[in-house]
mmCIF file of C-alpha atoms and ligand atoms in Angstrom:
data_model
loop_
_atom_site.group_PDB
_atom_site.id
_atom_site.type_symbol
_atom_site.label_atom_id
_atom_site.label_comp_id
_atom_site.label_asym_id
_atom_site.label_seq_id
_atom_site.Cartn_x
_atom_site.Cartn_y
_atom_site.Cartn_z
ATOM 1 C CA UNK A 5 -14.822 75.557 -132.546
ATOM 2 C CA UNK A 6 -16.727 73.852 -135.339
ATOM 3 C CA UNK A 7 -15.357 70.452 -136.209
ATOM 4 C CA UNK A 8 -14.319 70.173 -139.864
ATOM 5 C CA UNK A 9 -14.802 66.639 -141.053
ATOM 6 C CA UNK A 10 -13.169 64.895 -144.006
ATOM 7 C CA UNK A 11 -16.548 63.922 -145.472
ATOM 8 C CA UNK A 12 -20.095 64.996 -144.790
ATOM 9 C CA UNK A 13 -23.216 63.883 -146.653
ATOM 10 C CA UNK A 14 -25.310 66.765 -148.013
ATOM 11 C CA UNK A 15 -28.882 65.578 -147.657
ATOM 12 C CA UNK A 16 -31.500 68.234 -148.244
ATOM 13 C CA UNK A 17 -35.247 68.208 -147.765
ATOM 14 C CA UNK A 18 -35.641 66.492 -151.175
ATOM 15 C CA UNK A 19 -33.939 63.423 -149.726
ATOM 16 C CA UNK A 20 -36.171 63.425 -146.668
ATOM 17 C CA UNK A 21 -39.295 63.746 -148.786
ATOM 18 C CA UNK A 22 -38.299 61.021 -151.214
ATOM 19 C CA UNK A 23 -37.333 58.608 -148.415
ATOM 20 C CA UNK A 24 -40.611 59.257 -146.612
ATOM 21 C CA UNK A 25 -42.485 58.644 -149.860
ATOM 22 C CA UNK A 26 -40.802 55.234 -150.106
ATOM 23 C CA UNK A 27 -41.688 54.401 -146.500
ATOM 24 C CA UNK A 28 -45.310 55.390 -147.129
ATOM 25 C CA UNK A 29 -45.461 53.437 -150.386
ATOM 26 C CA UNK A 30 -44.856 50.213 -148.454
ATOM 27 C CA UNK A 31 -42.376 49.158 -151.161
ATOM 28 C CA UNK A 32 -39.095 48.861 -149.272
ATOM 29 C CA UNK A 33 -37.053 46.366 -151.290
ATOM 30 C CA UNK A 34 -35.825 46.772 -154.877
ATOM 31 C CA UNK A 35 -38.501 48.527 -156.919
ATOM 32 C CA UNK A 36 -39.294 51.679 -158.894
ATOM 33 C CA UNK A 37 -36.822 53.919 -157.013
ATOM 34 C CA UNK A 38 -33.953 51.575 -157.843
ATOM 35 C CA UNK A 39 -35.002 51.741 -161.471
ATOM 36 C CA UNK A 40 -34.995 55.532 -161.365
ATOM 37 C CA UNK A 41 -31.594 55.459 -159.656
ATOM 38 C CA UNK A 42 -30.236 53.203 -162.403
ATOM 39 C CA UNK A 43 -31.433 55.626 -165.081
ATOM 40 C CA UNK A 44 -29.609 58.520 -163.425
ATOM 41 C CA UNK A 45 -26.427 56.442 -163.047
ATOM 42 C CA UNK A 46 -26.431 55.481 -166.737
ATOM 43 C CA UNK A 47 -26.804 59.175 -167.544
ATOM 44 C CA UNK A 48 -23.905 60.051 -165.225
ATOM 45 C CA UNK A 49 -21.571 57.561 -166.932
ATOM 46 C CA UNK A 50 -22.860 58.041 -170.459
ATOM 47 C CA UNK A 51 -23.648 54.313 -170.638
ATOM 48 C CA UNK A 52 -26.682 52.506 -172.042
ATOM 49 C CA UNK A 53 -27.316 50.502 -168.863
ATOM 50 C CA UNK A 54 -26.766 50.653 -165.110
ATOM 51 C CA UNK A 55 -27.332 47.878 -162.568
ATOM 52 C CA UNK A 56 -27.689 48.746 -158.879
ATOM 53 C CA UNK A 57 -26.150 46.628 -156.116
ATOM 54 C CA UNK A 58 -26.185 46.530 -152.320
ATOM 55 C CA UNK A 59 -22.682 48.040 -152.225
ATOM 56 C CA UNK A 60 -19.696 48.827 -154.417
ATOM 57 C CA UNK A 61 -17.624 45.794 -153.478
ATOM 58 C CA UNK A 62 -20.372 43.382 -154.530
ATOM 59 C CA UNK A 63 -20.917 45.418 -157.715
ATOM 60 C CA UNK A 64 -17.237 44.956 -158.577
ATOM 61 C CA UNK A 65 -17.281 41.253 -157.784
ATOM 62 C CA UNK A 66 -20.444 40.752 -159.869
ATOM 63 C CA UNK A 67 -18.842 42.640 -162.783
ATOM 64 C CA UNK A 68 -15.861 40.288 -162.778
ATOM 65 C CA UNK A 69 -18.121 37.224 -162.569
ATOM 66 C CA UNK A 70 -20.388 38.663 -165.239
ATOM 67 C CA UNK A 71 -17.376 38.988 -167.537
ATOM 68 C CA UNK A 72 -16.504 35.343 -166.879
ATOM 69 C CA UNK A 73 -13.407 36.119 -164.810
ATOM 70 C CA UNK A 74 -12.479 33.640 -162.072
ATOM 71 C CA UNK A 75 -10.079 30.832 -161.210
ATOM 72 C CA UNK A 76 -7.005 30.661 -163.436
ATOM 73 C CA UNK A 77 -7.355 34.287 -164.501
ATOM 74 C CA UNK A 78 -5.334 37.352 -163.555
ATOM 75 C CA UNK A 79 -6.412 40.959 -163.111
ATOM 76 C CA UNK A 80 -3.893 43.835 -163.179
ATOM 77 C CA UNK A 81 -4.581 46.611 -160.691
ATOM 78 C CA UNK A 82 -2.986 49.190 -158.379
ATOM 79 C CA UNK A 83 -1.799 48.366 -154.842
ATOM 80 C CA UNK A 84 -2.477 52.003 -153.818
ATOM 81 C CA UNK A 85 -6.229 51.731 -153.328
ATOM 82 C CA UNK A 86 -8.926 50.849 -150.848
ATOM 83 C CA UNK A 87 -8.814 47.125 -150.103
ATOM 84 C CA UNK A 88 -12.243 46.506 -151.699
ATOM 85 C CA UNK A 89 -10.681 46.637 -155.179
ATOM 86 C CA UNK A 90 -8.473 43.669 -154.333
ATOM 87 C CA UNK A 91 -11.001 41.764 -152.207
ATOM 88 C CA UNK A 92 -13.517 41.756 -155.055
ATOM 89 C CA UNK A 93 -11.010 40.169 -157.446
ATOM 90 C CA UNK A 94 -9.901 37.544 -154.919
ATOM 91 C CA UNK A 95 -13.533 36.672 -154.097
ATOM 92 C CA UNK A 96 -13.988 35.435 -157.684
ATOM 93 C CA UNK A 97 -11.008 33.064 -157.415
ATOM 94 C CA UNK A 98 -8.944 35.159 -159.838
ATOM 95 C CA UNK A 99 -5.457 36.375 -158.965
ATOM 96 C CA UNK A 100 -4.344 39.967 -158.535
ATOM 97 C CA UNK A 101 -1.186 41.193 -160.249
ATOM 98 C CA UNK A 102 -0.106 44.629 -159.074
ATOM 99 C CA UNK A 103 1.489 47.222 -161.317
ATOM 100 C CA UNK A 104 2.983 50.428 -159.957
ATOM 101 C CA UNK A 105 1.387 53.875 -159.977
ATOM 102 C CA UNK A 106 2.501 56.969 -161.907
ATOM 103 C CA UNK A 107 2.771 60.685 -161.035
ATOM 104 C CA UNK A 108 -1.022 60.943 -160.981
ATOM 105 C CA UNK A 109 -0.975 58.323 -158.159
ATOM 106 C CA UNK A 110 -3.139 56.081 -160.353
ATOM 107 C CA UNK A 111 -2.268 52.799 -162.062
ATOM 108 C CA UNK A 112 0.478 53.467 -164.618
ATOM 109 C CA UNK A 113 -0.315 52.324 -168.188
ATOM 110 C CA UNK A 114 3.316 51.404 -169.019
ATOM 111 C CA UNK A 115 3.715 49.345 -165.821
ATOM 112 C CA UNK A 116 0.355 47.758 -166.580
ATOM 113 C CA UNK A 117 1.456 46.689 -170.043
ATOM 114 C CA UNK A 118 4.591 45.098 -168.534
ATOM 115 C CA UNK A 119 2.367 43.103 -166.150
ATOM 116 C CA UNK A 120 0.140 41.681 -168.896
ATOM 117 C CA UNK A 121 0.687 37.986 -169.622
ATOM 118 C CA UNK A 122 -1.340 35.128 -171.178
ATOM 119 C CA UNK A 123 -3.390 34.704 -167.978
ATOM 120 C CA UNK A 124 -4.433 38.365 -167.811
ATOM 121 C CA UNK A 125 -8.139 38.892 -168.432
ATOM 122 C CA UNK A 126 -8.803 42.419 -167.191
ATOM 123 C CA UNK A 127 -7.219 45.778 -166.387
ATOM 124 C CA UNK A 128 -8.689 47.413 -163.280
ATOM 125 C CA UNK A 129 -7.601 51.036 -162.812
ATOM 126 C CA UNK A 130 -8.955 52.996 -159.824
ATOM 127 C CA UNK A 131 -9.857 56.671 -160.184
ATOM 128 C CA UNK A 132 -8.214 57.455 -156.877
ATOM 129 C CA UNK A 133 -9.428 60.507 -154.929
ATOM 130 C CA UNK A 134 -11.759 61.257 -157.869
ATOM 131 C CA UNK A 135 -9.000 61.760 -160.468
ATOM 132 C CA UNK A 136 -9.646 59.614 -163.550
ATOM 133 C CA UNK A 137 -6.858 57.207 -164.457
ATOM 134 C CA UNK A 138 -5.403 57.577 -167.965
ATOM 135 C CA UNK A 139 -8.469 56.014 -169.603
ATOM 136 C CA UNK A 140 -7.450 56.832 -173.163
ATOM 137 C CA UNK A 141 -4.320 54.706 -172.794
ATOM 138 C CA UNK A 142 -6.072 52.005 -170.780
ATOM 139 C CA UNK A 143 -8.771 51.691 -173.441
ATOM 140 C CA UNK A 144 -6.033 51.301 -176.095
ATOM 141 C CA UNK A 145 -4.226 48.703 -173.974
ATOM 142 C CA UNK A 146 -7.410 46.720 -173.373
ATOM 143 C CA UNK A 147 -8.187 46.748 -177.082
ATOM 144 C CA UNK A 148 -4.649 45.800 -178.118
ATOM 145 C CA UNK A 149 -4.438 42.832 -175.737
ATOM 146 C CA UNK A 150 -8.074 41.743 -175.915
ATOM 147 C CA UNK A 151 -8.767 42.445 -172.221
ATOM 148 C CA UNK A 152 -11.729 43.749 -170.277
ATOM 149 C CA UNK A 153 -11.361 47.291 -168.923
ATOM 150 C CA UNK A 154 -13.064 47.671 -165.550
ATOM 151 C CA UNK A 155 -13.026 51.115 -163.944
ATOM 152 C CA UNK A 156 -13.138 51.295 -160.156
ATOM 153 C CA UNK A 157 -14.952 54.631 -160.136
ATOM 154 C CA UNK A 158 -16.053 54.294 -156.476
ATOM 155 C CA UNK A 159 -14.584 57.726 -155.707
ATOM 156 C CA UNK A 160 -15.194 59.482 -159.021
ATOM 157 C CA UNK A 161 -18.891 60.212 -159.673
ATOM 158 C CA UNK A 162 -19.138 62.660 -162.565
ATOM 159 C CA UNK A 163 -15.407 62.852 -163.366
ATOM 160 C CA UNK A 164 -14.429 62.730 -167.029
ATOM 161 C CA UNK A 165 -11.631 62.339 -169.522
ATOM 162 C CA UNK A 166 -12.012 64.513 -172.582
ATOM 163 C CA UNK A 167 -15.723 64.895 -173.142
ATOM 164 C CA UNK A 168 -16.574 61.401 -171.871
ATOM 165 C CA UNK A 169 -17.442 60.600 -168.259
ATOM 166 C CA UNK A 170 -15.717 57.853 -166.283
ATOM 167 C CA UNK A 171 -17.615 54.602 -166.124
ATOM 168 C CA UNK A 172 -18.270 54.867 -169.856
ATOM 169 C CA UNK A 173 -14.821 53.910 -171.175
ATOM 170 C CA UNK A 174 -14.889 50.406 -169.756
ATOM 171 C CA UNK A 175 -17.350 48.777 -167.395
ATOM 172 C CA UNK A 176 -17.777 51.308 -164.577
ATOM 173 C CA UNK A 177 -18.247 50.495 -160.905
ATOM 174 C CA UNK A 178 -19.361 53.220 -158.494
ATOM 175 C CA UNK A 179 -19.871 53.128 -154.721
ATOM 176 C CA UNK A 180 -22.529 54.979 -152.745
ATOM 177 C CA UNK A 181 -21.039 54.350 -149.302
ATOM 178 C CA UNK A 182 -21.632 57.037 -146.646
ATOM 179 C CA UNK A 183 -18.406 58.980 -147.325
ATOM 180 C CA UNK A 184 -18.506 58.904 -151.137
ATOM 181 C CA UNK A 185 -19.333 61.950 -153.308
ATOM 182 C CA UNK A 186 -22.860 60.622 -153.775
ATOM 183 C CA UNK A 187 -24.191 58.418 -151.002
ATOM 184 C CA UNK A 188 -27.000 55.985 -150.302
ATOM 185 C CA UNK A 189 -25.530 54.965 -146.929
ATOM 186 C CA UNK A 190 -24.448 51.784 -148.687
ATOM 187 C CA UNK A 191 -24.831 51.089 -152.379
ATOM 188 C CA UNK A 192 -23.142 50.321 -155.674
ATOM 189 C CA UNK A 193 -23.802 50.449 -159.378
ATOM 190 C CA UNK A 194 -22.299 48.987 -162.539
ATOM 191 C CA UNK A 195 -22.476 51.053 -165.732
ATOM 192 C CA UNK A 196 -22.144 49.329 -169.093
ATOM 193 C CA UNK A 197 -23.214 49.629 -172.713
ATOM 194 C CA UNK A 198 -23.002 45.857 -173.173
ATOM 195 C CA UNK A 199 -26.599 44.552 -173.158
ATOM 196 C CA UNK A 200 -25.500 40.959 -172.468
ATOM 197 C CA UNK A 201 -23.412 41.968 -169.466
ATOM 198 C CA UNK A 202 -26.345 44.029 -168.204
ATOM 199 C CA UNK A 203 -28.596 40.946 -168.399
ATOM 200 C CA UNK A 204 -26.030 38.693 -166.673
ATOM 201 C CA UNK A 205 -25.561 41.213 -163.865
ATOM 202 C CA UNK A 206 -29.322 41.336 -163.250
ATOM 203 C CA UNK A 207 -29.393 37.547 -163.016
ATOM 204 C CA UNK A 208 -26.374 37.361 -160.687
ATOM 205 C CA UNK A 209 -27.947 40.017 -158.463
ATOM 206 C CA UNK A 210 -31.152 38.043 -158.075
ATOM 207 C CA UNK A 211 -30.102 34.516 -156.985
ATOM 208 C CA UNK A 212 -29.111 33.539 -160.524
ATOM 209 C CA UNK A 213 -32.755 33.656 -161.665
ATOM 210 C CA UNK A 214 -33.766 34.688 -165.172
ATOM 211 C CA UNK A 215 -37.530 34.244 -164.780
ATOM 212 C CA UNK A 216 -39.271 33.237 -161.561
ATOM 213 C CA UNK A 217 -37.566 30.089 -160.167
ATOM 214 C CA UNK A 218 -35.600 29.647 -163.386
ATOM 215 C CA UNK A 219 -32.106 29.332 -161.948
ATOM 216 C CA UNK A 220 -29.535 29.851 -164.639
ATOM 217 C CA UNK A 221 -26.312 30.388 -162.669
ATOM 218 C CA UNK A 222 -25.365 30.322 -158.995
ATOM 219 C CA UNK A 223 -26.137 33.861 -157.919
ATOM 220 C CA UNK A 224 -26.847 35.542 -154.626
ATOM 221 C CA UNK A 225 -28.913 38.359 -153.169
ATOM 222 C CA UNK A 226 -26.977 41.485 -154.170
ATOM 223 C CA UNK A 227 -29.922 43.863 -154.417
ATOM 224 C CA UNK A 228 -30.223 47.525 -153.436
ATOM 225 C CA UNK A 229 -33.368 48.736 -151.646
ATOM 226 C CA UNK A 230 -35.700 51.545 -152.723
ATOM 227 C CA UNK A 231 -34.827 53.370 -149.497
ATOM 228 C CA UNK A 232 -31.138 53.410 -150.482
ATOM 229 C CA UNK A 233 -32.014 54.580 -154.012
ATOM 230 C CA UNK A 234 -34.232 57.381 -152.659
ATOM 231 C CA UNK A 235 -31.338 58.754 -150.591
ATOM 232 C CA UNK A 236 -29.073 58.919 -153.659
ATOM 233 C CA UNK A 237 -31.520 60.179 -156.329
ATOM 234 C CA UNK A 238 -31.676 63.881 -155.317
ATOM 235 C CA UNK A 239 -27.864 63.955 -155.045
ATOM 236 C CA UNK A 240 -27.533 62.505 -158.557
ATOM 237 C CA UNK A 241 -30.025 65.044 -159.845
ATOM 238 C CA UNK A 242 -27.944 67.806 -158.254
ATOM 239 C CA UNK A 243 -24.571 66.267 -159.109
ATOM 240 C CA UNK A 244 -23.374 69.174 -161.280
ATOM 241 C CA UNK A 245 -23.836 71.609 -158.417
ATOM 242 C CA UNK A 246 -22.150 69.288 -155.881
ATOM 243 C CA UNK A 247 -19.211 68.856 -158.259
ATOM 244 C CA UNK A 248 -18.955 72.573 -158.914
ATOM 245 C CA UNK A 249 -18.680 73.229 -155.176
ATOM 246 C CA UNK A 250 -16.001 70.552 -154.699
ATOM 247 C CA UNK A 251 -14.017 71.940 -157.574
ATOM 248 C CA UNK A 252 -14.327 75.501 -156.247
ATOM 249 C CA UNK A 253 -13.103 74.292 -152.839
ATOM 250 C CA UNK A 254 -10.160 72.500 -154.450
ATOM 251 C CA UNK A 255 -9.231 75.658 -156.397
ATOM 252 C CA UNK A 256 -9.307 77.617 -153.175
ATOM 253 C CA UNK A 257 -7.034 75.104 -151.412
ATOM 254 C CA UNK A 258 -4.605 75.324 -154.347
ATOM 255 C CA UNK A 259 -4.451 79.112 -154.007
ATOM 256 C CA UNK A 260 -3.915 78.888 -150.234
ATOM 257 C CA UNK A 261 -1.203 76.217 -150.433
ATOM 258 C CA UNK A 262 0.680 76.873 -153.675
ATOM 259 C CA UNK A 263 3.508 78.745 -151.935
ATOM 260 C CA UNK A 264 4.258 76.017 -149.395
ATOM 261 C CA UNK A 265 7.818 74.872 -149.880
ATOM 262 C CA UNK A 266 8.265 71.208 -150.799
ATOM 263 C CA UNK A 267 4.561 70.359 -150.621
ATOM 264 C CA UNK A 268 3.236 68.103 -153.412
ATOM 265 C CA UNK A 269 -0.158 69.433 -154.510
ATOM 266 C CA UNK A 270 -2.607 67.186 -156.417
ATOM 267 C CA UNK A 271 -1.753 66.723 -160.102
ATOM 268 C CA UNK A 272 -4.500 67.038 -162.700
ATOM 269 C CA UNK A 273 -3.156 65.981 -166.122
ATOM 270 C CA UNK A 274 -4.649 67.936 -169.022
ATOM 271 C CA UNK A 275 -7.844 66.535 -170.470
ATOM 272 C CA UNK A 276 -8.970 64.988 -167.188
ATOM 273 C CA UNK A 277 -11.601 66.510 -164.940
ATOM 274 C CA UNK A 278 -11.297 65.657 -161.238
ATOM 275 C CA UNK A 279 -14.274 64.795 -158.987
ATOM 276 C CA UNK A 280 -12.353 65.961 -155.879
ATOM 277 C CA UNK A 281 -13.426 63.122 -153.617
ATOM 278 C CA UNK A 282 -10.259 63.939 -151.668
ATOM 279 C CA UNK A 283 -7.704 66.745 -151.843
ATOM 280 C CA UNK A 284 -4.583 64.703 -151.238
ATOM 281 C CA UNK A 285 -1.157 66.275 -150.812
ATOM 282 C CA UNK A 286 2.286 64.701 -150.551
ATOM 283 C CA UNK A 287 4.062 66.052 -147.478
ATOM 284 C CA UNK A 288 7.512 67.672 -147.840
ATOM 285 C CA UNK A 289 10.489 65.419 -147.090
ATOM 286 C CA UNK A 290 11.338 65.117 -143.439
ATOM 287 C CA UNK A 291 7.903 66.122 -142.133
ATOM 288 C CA UNK A 292 6.528 63.816 -139.422
ATOM 289 C CA UNK A 293 3.050 62.883 -140.697
ATOM 290 C CA UNK A 294 1.876 61.577 -137.337
ATOM 291 C CA UNK A 295 2.616 64.966 -135.758
ATOM 292 C CA UNK A 296 0.804 66.830 -138.543
ATOM 293 C CA UNK A 297 -2.261 64.633 -138.028
ATOM 294 C CA UNK A 298 -2.085 65.277 -134.268
ATOM 295 C CA UNK A 299 -1.961 69.050 -134.699
ATOM 296 C CA UNK A 300 -4.855 69.032 -137.166
ATOM 297 C CA UNK A 301 -6.938 66.713 -134.991
ATOM 298 C CA UNK A 302 -6.387 68.806 -131.872
ATOM 299 C CA UNK A 303 -7.624 71.803 -133.901
ATOM 300 C CA UNK A 304 -10.842 69.926 -134.719
ATOM 301 C CA UNK A 305 -9.863 69.340 -138.350
ATOM 302 C CA UNK A 306 -10.142 65.790 -139.582
ATOM 303 C CA UNK A 307 -7.373 64.719 -141.969
ATOM 304 C CA UNK A 308 -6.765 61.132 -143.052
ATOM 305 C CA UNK A 309 -4.119 58.957 -144.622
ATOM 306 C CA UNK A 310 -5.551 57.304 -147.727
ATOM 307 C CA UNK A 311 -3.734 54.882 -147.711
ATOM 308 C CA UNK A 312 -0.933 54.131 -145.211
ATOM 309 C CA UNK A 313 0.547 51.127 -147.069
ATOM 310 C CA UNK A 314 0.213 49.340 -150.427
ATOM 311 C CA UNK A 315 -2.277 46.470 -150.122
ATOM 312 C CA UNK A 316 0.420 43.795 -150.551
ATOM 313 C CA UNK A 317 2.035 45.016 -147.316
ATOM 314 C CA UNK A 318 -0.812 43.709 -145.093
ATOM 315 C CA UNK A 319 -0.704 40.165 -143.644
ATOM 316 C CA UNK A 320 -3.636 38.603 -145.578
ATOM 317 C CA UNK A 321 -2.070 39.673 -148.885
ATOM 318 C CA UNK A 322 1.684 39.601 -148.143
ATOM 319 C CA UNK A 323 2.183 35.840 -148.374
ATOM 320 C CA UNK A 324 -0.783 35.147 -150.556
ATOM 321 C CA UNK A 325 -0.073 33.138 -153.718
ATOM 322 C CA UNK A 326 -3.041 34.891 -155.373
ATOM 323 C CA UNK A 327 -1.484 38.331 -154.878
ATOM 324 C CA UNK A 328 1.475 38.958 -157.165
ATOM 325 C CA UNK A 329 4.193 41.584 -157.527
ATOM 326 C CA UNK A 330 5.132 43.390 -154.350
ATOM 327 C CA UNK A 331 7.653 45.561 -156.176
ATOM 328 C CA UNK A 332 5.870 48.902 -156.544
ATOM 329 C CA UNK A 333 8.232 51.609 -155.221
ATOM 330 C CA UNK A 334 6.059 54.558 -156.333
ATOM 331 C CA UNK A 335 3.112 53.183 -154.360
ATOM 332 C CA UNK A 336 5.339 52.782 -151.297
ATOM 333 C CA UNK A 337 6.628 56.355 -151.602
ATOM 334 C CA UNK A 338 3.136 57.826 -152.041
ATOM 335 C CA UNK A 339 1.733 55.867 -149.105
ATOM 336 C CA UNK A 340 4.463 57.266 -146.845
ATOM 337 C CA UNK A 341 3.839 60.936 -147.735
ATOM 338 C CA UNK A 342 0.138 61.237 -148.576
ATOM 339 C CA UNK A 343 -2.378 63.146 -146.493
ATOM 340 C CA UNK A 344 -5.948 64.083 -147.444
ATOM 341 C CA UNK A 345 -7.383 67.468 -146.435
ATOM 342 C CA UNK A 346 -11.123 68.287 -146.232
ATOM 343 C CA UNK A 347 -12.560 69.553 -149.560
ATOM 344 C CA UNK A 348 -16.223 68.443 -149.387
ATOM 345 C CA UNK A 349 -19.052 70.735 -150.564
ATOM 346 C CA UNK A 350 -20.234 71.504 -147.020
ATOM 347 C CA UNK A 351 -17.162 73.718 -146.448
ATOM 348 C CA UNK A 352 -16.977 77.454 -147.119
ATOM 349 C CA UNK A 353 -13.990 79.745 -147.709
ATOM 350 C CA UNK A 354 -13.531 80.415 -143.977
ATOM 351 C CA UNK A 355 -13.375 76.688 -143.229
ATOM 352 C CA UNK A 356 -10.783 76.193 -145.963
ATOM 353 C CA UNK A 357 -8.768 79.137 -144.676
ATOM 354 C CA UNK A 358 -8.710 77.472 -141.251
ATOM 355 C CA UNK A 359 -7.681 74.143 -142.800
ATOM 356 C CA UNK A 360 -4.830 75.738 -144.759
ATOM 357 C CA UNK A 361 -3.555 77.941 -141.923
ATOM 358 C CA UNK A 362 -3.564 75.111 -139.388
ATOM 359 C CA UNK A 363 -1.919 72.802 -141.906
ATOM 360 C CA UNK A 364 0.898 75.246 -142.721
ATOM 361 C CA UNK A 365 1.459 75.727 -138.986
ATOM 362 C CA UNK A 366 1.526 71.954 -138.470
ATOM 363 C CA UNK A 367 4.153 71.626 -141.204
ATOM 364 C CA UNK A 368 6.312 74.151 -139.385
ATOM 365 C CA UNK A 369 6.577 76.287 -142.523
HETATM 366 C C1 PLP B 426 -15.453 52.679 -151.410
HETATM 367 C C2 PLP B 426 -14.616 51.954 -152.393
HETATM 368 C C3 PLP B 426 -14.967 50.700 -152.902
HETATM 369 C C4 PLP B 426 -16.060 49.839 -152.360
HETATM 370 O O1 PLP B 426 -17.238 50.370 -152.138
HETATM 371 P P1 PLP B 426 -18.258 49.893 -150.989
HETATM 372 O O2 PLP B 426 -19.505 50.492 -151.500
HETATM 373 O O3 PLP B 426 -17.776 50.495 -149.708
HETATM 374 O O4 PLP B 426 -18.297 48.419 -150.952
HETATM 375 C C5 PLP B 426 -14.187 50.149 -153.891
HETATM 376 N N1 PLP B 426 -13.093 50.761 -154.351
HETATM 377 C C6 PLP B 426 -12.688 51.954 -153.873
HETATM 378 C C7 PLP B 426 -11.462 52.580 -154.435
HETATM 379 C C8 PLP B 426 -13.433 52.582 -152.877
HETATM 380 O O5 PLP B 426 -13.012 53.766 -152.406
#
C-alpha cells in the first residue's frame, strides 16, 4: 500500500533545471537567484520589499531586531504554535507574553488587547495551519496602541484576508522549510513596505555591514544561497496552482467528514482565505488520540499532532521569567484534541477517500 505522508514537496523538472543552472553558473552563495526569489515573495505578500534569510526563525529574529525590539520589551503571541515563534522573540532578549487563542485556533484579538501593557512593543499572530489570523482587528489594535504588527506567516504562503494577502498587513515572515507549502529545503523571507526596515534587515543579514567593511551594527551571517532560492522559485511561480489543489483537497475532506458525529472540522471565518498547510480537526470528546494515530500509522497514513502542548508547558519555558501568562485554557483544550490529516497537493481523490475512511474507522464511528 502506498504510504500517504503529511507533507511532500512537489518539485518538477523546472526545479531541477534551475538548480542545475545555479550549479553550472558557479555562483552558489547569495546572488541573482536570491534577488529573483525576493521579487516573487514581495509579489506574493503584496509588499514593496522582501528580504531572504537562511531560515524562517532567523528571519523572525532579524525582523524583531530590525524593529528595535529587545531587552525590556514584551511581545504578545500565541502559545499554540511551533516553538520557533517563541524562540525568535527570546533570542532578542525581549519577553514573551502569551494571550489565548479563539475559535479559529489563532491568537485572539480580545485576549491580545487584555495582554497589552506599557512594555508591549509588538503583536505577533501566527497564521496557524495556513489560516490567516484576524488581521483586520490586529491591524486596528496595532494602530490604536502604537505597536508593531508582525505576522508569523511561516505556514500561510498565498493566504489572504479580504483582497489583501498575508504578510502585507504587518511585517510578514515566511518559512521555506522542507514541509512548508513552498520549500527551499531551508529558507525564510521577510516582507515589508517599510524601506528603512528593508535596509536594516539587509545590513543585519550581512554581518552588520552597510558598504564593504563598514560595520554599522552587530549583525551575523543570515544569508540564503542561490541554490535554496532556485528550489523555491518555480514553486512560487506556480503558487496559484499549488494553492488551488490544496483547497480542492480540503473541500473534498470536508465533504467526506462532514457527517462525523462530534468531530470539529476546520473553521474558516468569512473574508479569510486558507492556505491549507494542514487540515486540522478536533477529535470528538472521549476519543483516544494515541489510538487513532496508531490505527492511521499502521494503515500507512501519516497524521500528526500540531501541537501536543502549549509552549509554556515545556521545561525551558515553564519556569522562565521571560515567558509570561500560562493561563490559556483554549490553547490547552485545542492541544489535547487536535490532529492534522494529509491535505497536500500530491494527493488525489482516492488517497483522500482512504484517509477519510481509515480515520472514521479509527474513531470508531
Ligand atoms: C516553520 C515555522 C517557523 C520557522 O521556520 P524555520 O524556517 O523552520 O526556521 C516559524 N513559525 C512557525 C509557525 C512555523 O511553522
